[in-house]
Structure formats: structure tokens, C-alpha cells
XYZ file of C-alpha atoms in Angstrom:
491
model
C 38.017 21.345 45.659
C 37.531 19.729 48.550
C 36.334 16.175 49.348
C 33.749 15.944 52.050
C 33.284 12.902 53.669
C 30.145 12.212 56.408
C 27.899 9.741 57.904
C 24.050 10.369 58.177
C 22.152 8.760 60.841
C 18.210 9.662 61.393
C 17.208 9.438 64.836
C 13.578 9.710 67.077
C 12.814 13.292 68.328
C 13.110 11.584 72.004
C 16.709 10.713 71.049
C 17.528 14.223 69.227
C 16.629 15.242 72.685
C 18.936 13.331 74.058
C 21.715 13.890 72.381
C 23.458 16.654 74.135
C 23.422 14.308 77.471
C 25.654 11.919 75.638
C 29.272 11.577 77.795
C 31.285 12.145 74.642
C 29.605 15.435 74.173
C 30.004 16.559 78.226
C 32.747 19.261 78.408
C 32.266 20.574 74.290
C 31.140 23.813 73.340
C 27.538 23.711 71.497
C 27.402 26.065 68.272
C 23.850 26.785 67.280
C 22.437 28.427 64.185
C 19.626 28.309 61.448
C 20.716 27.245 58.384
C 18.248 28.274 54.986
C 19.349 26.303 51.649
C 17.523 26.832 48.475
C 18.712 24.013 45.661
C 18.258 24.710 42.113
C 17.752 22.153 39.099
C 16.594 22.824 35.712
C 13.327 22.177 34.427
C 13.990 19.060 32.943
C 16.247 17.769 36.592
C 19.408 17.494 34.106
C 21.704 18.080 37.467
C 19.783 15.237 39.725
C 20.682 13.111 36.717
C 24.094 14.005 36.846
C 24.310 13.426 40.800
C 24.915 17.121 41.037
C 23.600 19.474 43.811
C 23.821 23.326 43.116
C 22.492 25.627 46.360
C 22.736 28.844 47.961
C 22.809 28.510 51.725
C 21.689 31.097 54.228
C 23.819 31.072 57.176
C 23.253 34.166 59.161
C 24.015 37.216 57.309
C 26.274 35.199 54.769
C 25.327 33.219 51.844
C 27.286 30.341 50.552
C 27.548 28.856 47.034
C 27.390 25.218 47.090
C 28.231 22.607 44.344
C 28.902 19.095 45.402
C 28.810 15.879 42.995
C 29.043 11.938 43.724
C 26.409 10.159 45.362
C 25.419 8.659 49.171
C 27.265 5.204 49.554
C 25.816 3.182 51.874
C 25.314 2.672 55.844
C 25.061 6.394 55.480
C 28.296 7.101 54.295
C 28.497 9.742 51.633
C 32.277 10.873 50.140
C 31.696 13.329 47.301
C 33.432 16.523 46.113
C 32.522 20.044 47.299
C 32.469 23.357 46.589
C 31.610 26.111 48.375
C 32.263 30.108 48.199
C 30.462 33.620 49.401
C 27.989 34.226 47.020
C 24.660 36.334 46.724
C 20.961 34.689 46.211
C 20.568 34.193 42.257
C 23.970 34.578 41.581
C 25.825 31.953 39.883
C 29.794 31.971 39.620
C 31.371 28.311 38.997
C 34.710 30.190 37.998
C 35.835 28.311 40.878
C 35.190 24.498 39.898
C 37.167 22.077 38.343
C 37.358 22.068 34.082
C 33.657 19.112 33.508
C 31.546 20.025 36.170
C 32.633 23.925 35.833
C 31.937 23.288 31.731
C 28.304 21.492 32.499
C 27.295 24.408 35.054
C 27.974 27.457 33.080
C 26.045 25.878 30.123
C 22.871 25.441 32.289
C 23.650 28.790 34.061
C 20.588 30.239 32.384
C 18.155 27.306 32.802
C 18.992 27.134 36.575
C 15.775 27.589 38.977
C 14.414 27.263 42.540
C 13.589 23.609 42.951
C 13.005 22.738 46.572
C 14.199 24.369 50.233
C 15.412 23.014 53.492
C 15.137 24.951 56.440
C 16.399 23.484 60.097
C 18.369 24.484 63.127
C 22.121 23.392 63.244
C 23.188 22.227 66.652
C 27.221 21.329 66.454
C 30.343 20.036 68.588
C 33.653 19.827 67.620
C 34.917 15.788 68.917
C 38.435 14.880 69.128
C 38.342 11.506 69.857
C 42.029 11.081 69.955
C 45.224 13.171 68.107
C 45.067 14.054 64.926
C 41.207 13.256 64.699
C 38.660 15.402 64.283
C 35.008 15.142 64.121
C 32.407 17.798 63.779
C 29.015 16.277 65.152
C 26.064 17.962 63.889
C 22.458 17.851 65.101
C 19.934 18.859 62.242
C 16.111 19.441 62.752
C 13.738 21.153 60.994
C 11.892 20.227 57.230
C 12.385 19.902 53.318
C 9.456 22.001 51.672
C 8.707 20.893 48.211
C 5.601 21.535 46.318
C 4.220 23.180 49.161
C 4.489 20.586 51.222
C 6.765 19.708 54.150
C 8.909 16.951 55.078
C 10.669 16.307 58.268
C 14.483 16.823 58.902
C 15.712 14.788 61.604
C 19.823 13.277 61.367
C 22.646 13.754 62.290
C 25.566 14.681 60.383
C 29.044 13.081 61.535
C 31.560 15.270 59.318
C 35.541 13.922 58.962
C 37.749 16.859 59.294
C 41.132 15.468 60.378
C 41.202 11.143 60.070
C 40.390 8.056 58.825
C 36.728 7.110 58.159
C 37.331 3.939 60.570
C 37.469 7.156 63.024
C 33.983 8.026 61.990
C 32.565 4.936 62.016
C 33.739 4.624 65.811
C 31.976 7.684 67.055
C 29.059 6.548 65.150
C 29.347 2.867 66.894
C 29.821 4.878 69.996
C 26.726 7.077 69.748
C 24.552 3.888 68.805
C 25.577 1.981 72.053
C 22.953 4.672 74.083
C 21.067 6.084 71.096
C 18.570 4.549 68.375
C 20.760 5.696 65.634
C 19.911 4.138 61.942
C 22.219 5.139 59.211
C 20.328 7.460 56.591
C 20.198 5.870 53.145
C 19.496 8.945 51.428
C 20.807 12.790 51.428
C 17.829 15.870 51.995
C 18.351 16.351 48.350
C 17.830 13.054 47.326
C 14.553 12.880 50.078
C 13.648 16.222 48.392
C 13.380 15.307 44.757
C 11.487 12.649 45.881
C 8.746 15.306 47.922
C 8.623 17.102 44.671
C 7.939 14.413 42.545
C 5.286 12.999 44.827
C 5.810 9.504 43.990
C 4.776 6.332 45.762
C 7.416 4.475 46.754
C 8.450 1.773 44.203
C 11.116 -1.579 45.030
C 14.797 -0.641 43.377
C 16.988 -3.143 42.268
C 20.202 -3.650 42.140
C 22.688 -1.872 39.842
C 25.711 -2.266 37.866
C 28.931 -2.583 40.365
C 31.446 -0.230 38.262
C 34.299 -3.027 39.090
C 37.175 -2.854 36.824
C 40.707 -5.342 36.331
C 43.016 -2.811 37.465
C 41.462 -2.768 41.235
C 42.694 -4.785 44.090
C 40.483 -7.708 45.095
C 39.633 -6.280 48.274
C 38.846 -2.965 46.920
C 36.527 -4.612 44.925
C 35.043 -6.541 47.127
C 34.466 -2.758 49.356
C 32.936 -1.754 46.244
C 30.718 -4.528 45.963
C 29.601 -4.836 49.445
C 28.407 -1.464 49.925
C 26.695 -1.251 46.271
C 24.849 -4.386 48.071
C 24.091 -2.481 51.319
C 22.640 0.222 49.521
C 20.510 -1.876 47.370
C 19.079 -3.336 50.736
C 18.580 0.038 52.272
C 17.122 1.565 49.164
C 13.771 -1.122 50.037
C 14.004 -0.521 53.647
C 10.739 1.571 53.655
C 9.153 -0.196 51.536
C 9.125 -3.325 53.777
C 8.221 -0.918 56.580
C 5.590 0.719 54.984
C 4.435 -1.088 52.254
C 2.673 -4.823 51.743
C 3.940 -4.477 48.231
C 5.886 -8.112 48.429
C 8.660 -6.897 45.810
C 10.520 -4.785 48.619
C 11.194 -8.149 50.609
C 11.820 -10.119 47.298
C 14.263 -6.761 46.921
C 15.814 -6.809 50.341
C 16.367 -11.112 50.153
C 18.087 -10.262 46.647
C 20.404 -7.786 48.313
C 21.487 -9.911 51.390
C 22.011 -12.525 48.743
C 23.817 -10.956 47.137
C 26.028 -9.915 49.681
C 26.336 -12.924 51.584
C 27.721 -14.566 47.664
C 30.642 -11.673 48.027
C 31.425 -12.789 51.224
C 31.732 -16.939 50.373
C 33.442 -15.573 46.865
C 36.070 -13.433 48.542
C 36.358 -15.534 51.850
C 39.436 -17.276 50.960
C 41.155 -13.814 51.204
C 39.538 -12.214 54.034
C 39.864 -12.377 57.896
C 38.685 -15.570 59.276
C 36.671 -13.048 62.294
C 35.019 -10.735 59.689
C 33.445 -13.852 57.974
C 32.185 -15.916 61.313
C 31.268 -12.409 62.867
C 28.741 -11.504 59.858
C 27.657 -14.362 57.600
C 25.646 -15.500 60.493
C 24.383 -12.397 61.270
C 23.425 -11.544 57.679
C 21.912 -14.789 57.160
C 19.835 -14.827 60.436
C 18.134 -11.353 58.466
C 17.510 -13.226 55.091
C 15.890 -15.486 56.939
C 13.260 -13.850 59.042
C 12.627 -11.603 55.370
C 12.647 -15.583 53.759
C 9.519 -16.697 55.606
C 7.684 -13.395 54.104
C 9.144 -14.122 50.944
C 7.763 -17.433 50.841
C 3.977 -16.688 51.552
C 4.303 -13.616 49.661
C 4.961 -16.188 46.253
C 2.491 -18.911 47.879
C -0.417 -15.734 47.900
C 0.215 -14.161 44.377
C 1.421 -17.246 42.243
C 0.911 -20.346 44.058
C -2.453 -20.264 45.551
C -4.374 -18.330 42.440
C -3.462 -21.535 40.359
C -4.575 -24.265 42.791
C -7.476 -22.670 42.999
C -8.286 -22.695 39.495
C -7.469 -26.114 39.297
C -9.763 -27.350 42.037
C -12.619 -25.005 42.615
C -14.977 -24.727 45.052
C -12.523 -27.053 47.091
C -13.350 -26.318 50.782
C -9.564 -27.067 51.837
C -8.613 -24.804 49.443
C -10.785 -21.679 51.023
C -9.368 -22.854 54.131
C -5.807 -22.938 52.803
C -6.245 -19.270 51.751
C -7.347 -17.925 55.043
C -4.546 -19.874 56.902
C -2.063 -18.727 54.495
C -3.167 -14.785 54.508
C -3.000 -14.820 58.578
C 0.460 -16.321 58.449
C 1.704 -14.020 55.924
C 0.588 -11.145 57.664
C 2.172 -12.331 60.993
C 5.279 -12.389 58.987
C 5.278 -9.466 57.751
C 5.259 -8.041 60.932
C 7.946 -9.694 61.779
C 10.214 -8.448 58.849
C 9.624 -4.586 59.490
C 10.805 -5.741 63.240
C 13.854 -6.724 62.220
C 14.418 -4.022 59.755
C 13.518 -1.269 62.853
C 15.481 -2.944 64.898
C 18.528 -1.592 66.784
C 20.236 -4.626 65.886
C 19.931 -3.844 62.317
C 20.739 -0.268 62.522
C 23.756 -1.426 64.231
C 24.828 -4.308 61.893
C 25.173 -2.005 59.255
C 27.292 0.258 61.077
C 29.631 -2.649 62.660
C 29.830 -3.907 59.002
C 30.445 -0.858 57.095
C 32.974 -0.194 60.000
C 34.859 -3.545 59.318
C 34.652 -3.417 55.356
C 35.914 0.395 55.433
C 39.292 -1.446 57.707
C 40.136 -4.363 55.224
C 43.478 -4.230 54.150
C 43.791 -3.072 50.630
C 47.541 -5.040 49.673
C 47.985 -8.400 50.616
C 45.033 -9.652 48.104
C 46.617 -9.078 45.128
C 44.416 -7.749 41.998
C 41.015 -8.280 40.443
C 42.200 -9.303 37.096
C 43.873 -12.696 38.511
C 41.075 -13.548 41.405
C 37.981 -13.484 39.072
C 38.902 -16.869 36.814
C 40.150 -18.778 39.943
C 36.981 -17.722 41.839
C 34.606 -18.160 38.686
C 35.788 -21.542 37.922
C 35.749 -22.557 41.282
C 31.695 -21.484 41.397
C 30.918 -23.143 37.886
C 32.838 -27.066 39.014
C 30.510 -26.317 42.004
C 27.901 -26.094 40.040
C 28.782 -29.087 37.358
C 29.108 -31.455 40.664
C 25.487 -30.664 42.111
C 23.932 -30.634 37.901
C 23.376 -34.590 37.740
C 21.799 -35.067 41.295
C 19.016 -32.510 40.462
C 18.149 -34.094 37.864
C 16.296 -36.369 39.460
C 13.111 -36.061 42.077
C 14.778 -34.986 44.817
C 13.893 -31.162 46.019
C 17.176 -30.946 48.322
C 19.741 -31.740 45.218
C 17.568 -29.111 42.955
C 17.450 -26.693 46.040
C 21.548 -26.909 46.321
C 22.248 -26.903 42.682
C 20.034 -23.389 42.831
C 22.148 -22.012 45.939
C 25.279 -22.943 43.396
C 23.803 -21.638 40.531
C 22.944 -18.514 42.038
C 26.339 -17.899 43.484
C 27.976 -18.609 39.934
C 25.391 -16.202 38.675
C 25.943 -13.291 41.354
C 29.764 -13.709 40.491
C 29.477 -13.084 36.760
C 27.345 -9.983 37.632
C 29.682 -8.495 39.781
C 32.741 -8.886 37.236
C 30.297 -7.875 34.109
C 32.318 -4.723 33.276
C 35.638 -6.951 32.711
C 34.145 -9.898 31.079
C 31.496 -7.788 28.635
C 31.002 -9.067 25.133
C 28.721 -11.323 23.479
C 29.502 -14.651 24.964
C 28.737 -12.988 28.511
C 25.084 -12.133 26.770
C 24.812 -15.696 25.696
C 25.879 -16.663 28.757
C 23.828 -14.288 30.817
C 20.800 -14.723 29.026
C 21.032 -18.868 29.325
C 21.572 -18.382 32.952
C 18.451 -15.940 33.675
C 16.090 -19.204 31.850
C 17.708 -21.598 33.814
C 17.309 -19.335 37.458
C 13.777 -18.988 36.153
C 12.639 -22.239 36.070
C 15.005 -23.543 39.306
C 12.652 -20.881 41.098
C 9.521 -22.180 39.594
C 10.234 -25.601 41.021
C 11.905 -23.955 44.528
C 8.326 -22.134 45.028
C 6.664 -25.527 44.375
C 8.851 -27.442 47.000
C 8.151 -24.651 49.202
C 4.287 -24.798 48.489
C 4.404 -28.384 49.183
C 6.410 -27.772 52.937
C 3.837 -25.094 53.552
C 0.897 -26.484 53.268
C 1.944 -29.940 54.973
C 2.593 -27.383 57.758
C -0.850 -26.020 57.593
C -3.753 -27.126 59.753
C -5.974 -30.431 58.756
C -8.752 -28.533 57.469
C -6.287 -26.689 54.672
C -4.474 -30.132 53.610
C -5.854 -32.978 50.979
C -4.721 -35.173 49.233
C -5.954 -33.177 46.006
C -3.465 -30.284 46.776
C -0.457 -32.444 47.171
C -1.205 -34.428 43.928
C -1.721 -31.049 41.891
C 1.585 -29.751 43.492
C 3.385 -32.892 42.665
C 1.761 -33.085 38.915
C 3.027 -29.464 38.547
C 6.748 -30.328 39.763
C 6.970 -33.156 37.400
C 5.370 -31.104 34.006
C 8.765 -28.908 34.700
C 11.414 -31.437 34.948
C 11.542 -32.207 31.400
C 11.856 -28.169 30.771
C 14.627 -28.481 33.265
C 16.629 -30.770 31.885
C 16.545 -28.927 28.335
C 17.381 -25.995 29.718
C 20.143 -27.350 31.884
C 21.720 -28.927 29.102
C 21.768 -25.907 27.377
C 23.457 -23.716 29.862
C 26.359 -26.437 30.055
C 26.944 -26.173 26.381
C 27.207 -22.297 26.646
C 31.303 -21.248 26.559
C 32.040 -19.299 29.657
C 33.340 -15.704 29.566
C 35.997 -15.596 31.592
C 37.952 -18.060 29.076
C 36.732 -16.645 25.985
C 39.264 -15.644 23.610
């Protein structure tokens, strides 16, 4: 078994043809050849549940068994274990594999079929950046055919033969300084089952982090980071493509997200890796924030005030000031998320994450109560302020609250059990209703930003009558999430 370990970066045709101009690639010998790959599944797609890809590849007059397990990462980064030996089409011999997956295969031997085919020409270099590193660059174009239909292949394919992945990421940082490189989120098979299931796309959220006691901090925190990078990249094309508002409510989740790793672990990481990207990450939540915000003024906001004061004039007016703006913005967010900037953020950051030192951070098991009950005293200090009228104390007891409540999800495998359901569930009310009121403050900022003709006095007295039905709710509910025991100290 072998562990292969790659970056995938999509690229413009204009830039594919560019590629062999590049200076790194000056001087290297250019292999060429057509590569034919049929992937098999069973009926029912038991290996794309089990993260599994079985093919036969076509590569000149040899064929190639292929078996390879473990998913993408993130930024493009994919380190999974392969397989591969001579072989004949239709012919299945997993003699070679390792005792599970080996066990698995043979038992679906029978049930294995043709799902989907990828056909494209190879272009490849052999880089040696420096000694004892070794980089094969490959150049892939062609298509993914799938239900009779075709797909475009595009990427390329930086493979780690001899290194470090920091010695990846470099090239790959290199290559972007002269090329529109953006780091693939997905593999051709993943892309493929997706062809043959001809299914619009739909937002993804964000999933379980596998963290465990026995890791180092820092690991953890790698392991965090880049479940949080994938969860943003997994709604990139949504934003693009889509004026479904949950991929930017997705994307604003995952930067979130990520941005509460980096305050949780910043006491133990390097001063420059915080300044360098906190901004940066929060200068992208931002310009997805503004969408965000008409996106819940449209849908939730606007339908009700309506309702409440029909046939209004201001109101009509309101709407068609609020649709123009929302539109502008999201034009704004697919910007930013085409951007070279962003291809290259998520490149630079990967890069940085992938050099943290693993050993000077000591291990999970000791960091999460220090950093949990620093996040919940946070949280007690900002609880009596926003209890009040005051939008900015509610606003920062939210920002607190949600950092207590990314913290606990991250660390869920170690502190599962049913005070953590208690806990979690008492949380999810209270983030509820903080958001209610947040969208109302930010109703009432929008529209005293709106033109003359979509302000009256009627719409700020209905948004201000609507704040102050929920306070009461609030402070219930507040109440009862203080009187919750937390589950880092139970037992």
C-alpha cells in the first residue's frame, strides 16, 4: 500500500495553455499520453459510501487496477491510500489489499459494474525543486462522461513523490503567482457521481470534526481548520451559481467557524499566522455578510412587515430598494469567491496550517477545559448587559455565545453524553432567538440606510414592537441555558 498524497487545482483553458511557458517548467522533459479510466460501483453506490474508488485505467497498451480509499481534504489537498497493479478490463483481483478493504471488495466482487468514465490527455514534468524533493506536475484535460453526458476535465495534479507537503504547497504558491490557479474541492470521482446523479446543487453543512483526547492541540486544530475550509469550499458554487441564499448563510457559517478556531487556539499559535489571516478571513465574511443580511431582510424580514402594514407605499418602495441592493451584493460575493485573492488565501493558509509545529502545544485532553471555560466566563460577563435594550451588548453576547458554541462542537466526540445533549440542545434555543433579534437590529440599520421614500415612522415602530415581544423570551431562555451543567466538568 502506498499513500498518495496531491493537490488539485482547476485552471482556465487560456491558463492550461499556458502552462508549459511557466520558468519552473523551462529545461523539463514533457511526457504526454491518453489516459482511459472506467470506475465501477455497485448498484446501490455501497463503495461511494464507503469513500472507496475501484477503476481500471487504460494507459497505452497496459491496464492498471486501481483501489484508493480516504477522502479530498481541503484547499485541494487529498492524502488517501492506493493501490494499483496490471490487471485486465473486468477483472477483479484485490489479493493485493490490506485485510478490511480487501474483505469489503471481494464480497461485492460480483455486484461490481461500470459506473461512469473519464477520458483526458496527461501532460507531465518531473520538478525537483530542491534535494530530496520531488514533484510530478501533471496537466489533465479532457471530460467525465456519465449518463451520456459529458463534463469537463480541466486541473492539475501536483503529486508528492519524495518530501514534505509544505514542498507541495510551495510549487503550488509558485504556480499561482503567474497563473489563475483555484484549488479543486472535489476529485473526478466525486464530480462524477455527481454527473450521474444529475442533481441540482444543494448548500452542505458542516460535519462532525473526528477530534479525539489523545491528539495534540495543534493537530487538532489542523484537523479542524481544514474540515472548516472544506465546508466553505463545498458552497463555493453555489454562491457562484446559485441565488439560493443558504450557500452564503453556508459559506459565513464556515469562515465562522474558522475564524472561532483561530481566537480558541491563538494563545498557542504564532503571533504572524494569526495577524496574517484573521484579517484576511474576516475581510471575506464580510463582503459574504452584507449578502447575508439582505438575503434574511428579503425572505423573513420584509414578508412580515408587509403583512403587518399593507398597501403601505414605503413598504413597496422598501422592497424594490432592498431587491436592487441585494442583487448588487450578490455580485459582489461571487467576486470575491472568483477571485485570485481567494484562490490564493486558501493556498497561503493551507500552506501555513500544514507547517505548525505539532510538539510544543501539549495535548487536546488538557487545552479543551481551559479554553471552554475561558469562552463560557466570556460569555457570563456580556449575559447581564444584554439583557437590557441595547442591540450592541445583545450583538456581543451573540459573538460570545457563538464562539462558546463552535468550541463545544468541535470537542463533541470527547465530551459526548447526555449533559452535552442538554447542553447542546439549550444552546441551539438560545442561538435561535439571539439571531431573531440580530436580524431585527439589522432590519432596523438597513432600512434607516434606505432612501426617504422606503423609511416611516410605521416601519421603525413595527421593528421596535417586534424586538421588544422577544426580550421576555430571551430572558427565559437565557436563564435557562445558565442553569444547564456544562460538559466538560461533568462527572
Amino acid at each position: 500500500m502506498a499513500t498518495e498524497t496531491e493537490i488539485k487545482l482547476s485552471l482556465s483553458a487560456r491558463a492550461a495553455s499556458a502552462l508549459a511557458k511557466q520558468a519552473m517548467l523551462s529545461n523539463i522533459e514533457r511526457h504526454r499520453q491518453l489516459l482511459i479510466n472506467t470506475y465501477y460501483d455497485t448498484h446501490d453506490k455501497r463503495l461511494r459510501r464507503e469513500q472507496m474508488v475501484v477503476r481500471h485505467r487504460q494507459k497505452g497498451r497496459q491496464w492498471l487496477l486501481t483501489v484508493k480509499t480516504a477522502p479530498m481534504l481541503a484547499a485541494g489537498l487529498a492524502q488517501r491510500s492506493e493501490w494499483e497493479v496490471p490487471s485486465r478490463p473486468g477483472e477483479f483481483d484485490f489479493s493485493h489489499l490490506d485485510g478490511s478493504v480487501r474483505a469489503l471488495l471481494e464480497s461485492l466482487r460480483d455486484d461490481l459494474q461500470p459506473a461512469f468514465t473519464t477520458h483526458f490527455m496527461r501532460h507531465t514534468w518531473l520538478l525537483e525543486p530542491r534535494a530530496g524533493v520531488r514533484i510530478e506536475l501533471a496537466l489533465d484535460r479532457g471530460w467525465i462522461e456519465a449518463r451520456g453526458q459529458r463534463q469537463t476535465i480541466r486541473e492539475i495534479e501536483l503529486e508528492l513523490l519524495d518530501g514534505t507537503v509544505s514542498d507541495l504547497f510551495a510549487v503550488a504558491a509558485e504556480l499561482q503567482v503567474s497563473l489563475p490557479l483555484h484549488p479543486e474541492a472535489s476529485s473526478k470521482s466525486e464530480r462524477a457521481y455527481r454527473l450521474l446523479a444529475d442533481l441540482p446543487l444543494t448548500a452542505v453543512k458542516a460535519l462532525p470534526v473526528p477530534t479525539d483526547a489523545t491528539m495534540s492541540s495543534i493537530g487538532a486544530f489542523r484537523l479542524i481548520a481544514l474540515s472548516c475550509l472544506n465546508h466553505l469550499q463545498n458552497n463555493e458554487a453555489g454562491v457562484c451559481r446559485s441565488d439560493e441564499p443558504e450557500f452564503v448563510h453556508q459559506a459565513r457559517v464556515a469562515i465562522r467557524r474558522l475564524r472561532s478556531a483561530i481566537r480558541l487556539w491563538q494563545p498557542r499559535l504564532p503571533e504572524d499566522f494569526v495577524t496574517r489571516f484573521d484579517p484576511l478571513w474576516q475581510e471575506l465574511a464580510n463582503k459574504l455578510g452584507d449578502t447575508r443580511n439582505w438575503d434574511v431582510f428579503l425572505a423573513e424580514t420584509l414578508p412580515a412587515l408587509a403583512d403587518a402594514l399593507p398597501g403601505r407605499v414605503e413598504v413597496e418602495r422598501l422592497s424594490s430598494h432592498a431587491r436592487r441592493r441585494c442583487a448588487n451584493s450578490r455580485k459582489a460575493s461571487r467576486s470575491a469567491l472568483k477571485s485570485a485573492v481567494y484562490s490564493r488565501l486558501l493556498i497561503d493558509f493551507s500552506a501555513a496550517i500544514q507547517s505548525l509545529p505539532d510538539d510544543a502545544a501539549g495535548s487536546l485532553a488538557r487545552f479543551v477545559p481551559r479554553c471552554l471555560d475561558k469562552r463560557a466566563r466570556r460569555v457570563e460577563d456580556r449575559a447581564a448587559a444584554a439583557l437590557g435594550t441595547d442591540d450592541a451588548a445583545r450583538h456581543r453576547l451573540r459573538v460570545a455565545f457563538k464562539q462558546l458554541r463552535y468550541a463545544v462542537e468541535f470537542f463533541t466526540p470527547i465530551l459526548a453524553g447526555p449533559v452535552l445533549a442538554n447542553y447542546h440542545q439549550s444552546a441551539s434555543d438560545l442561538q435561535d432567538l439571539l439571531g431573531r433579534l440580530n436580524d431585527l437590529a439589522v432590519a432596523s440599520q438597513l432600512v434607516a440606510e434606505a432612501p426617504t421614500a422606503g423609511r416611516g415612522q410605521g416601519i421603525a415602530d413595527w421593528l421596535a414592537t417586534q424586538t421588544d415581544s422577544l426580550l421576555p423570551e430571551f430572558a427565559r431562555r437565557l436563564n435557562d441555558f445558565q442553569q444547564q451543567p456544562v460538559p466538560w466538568k461533568a462527572g
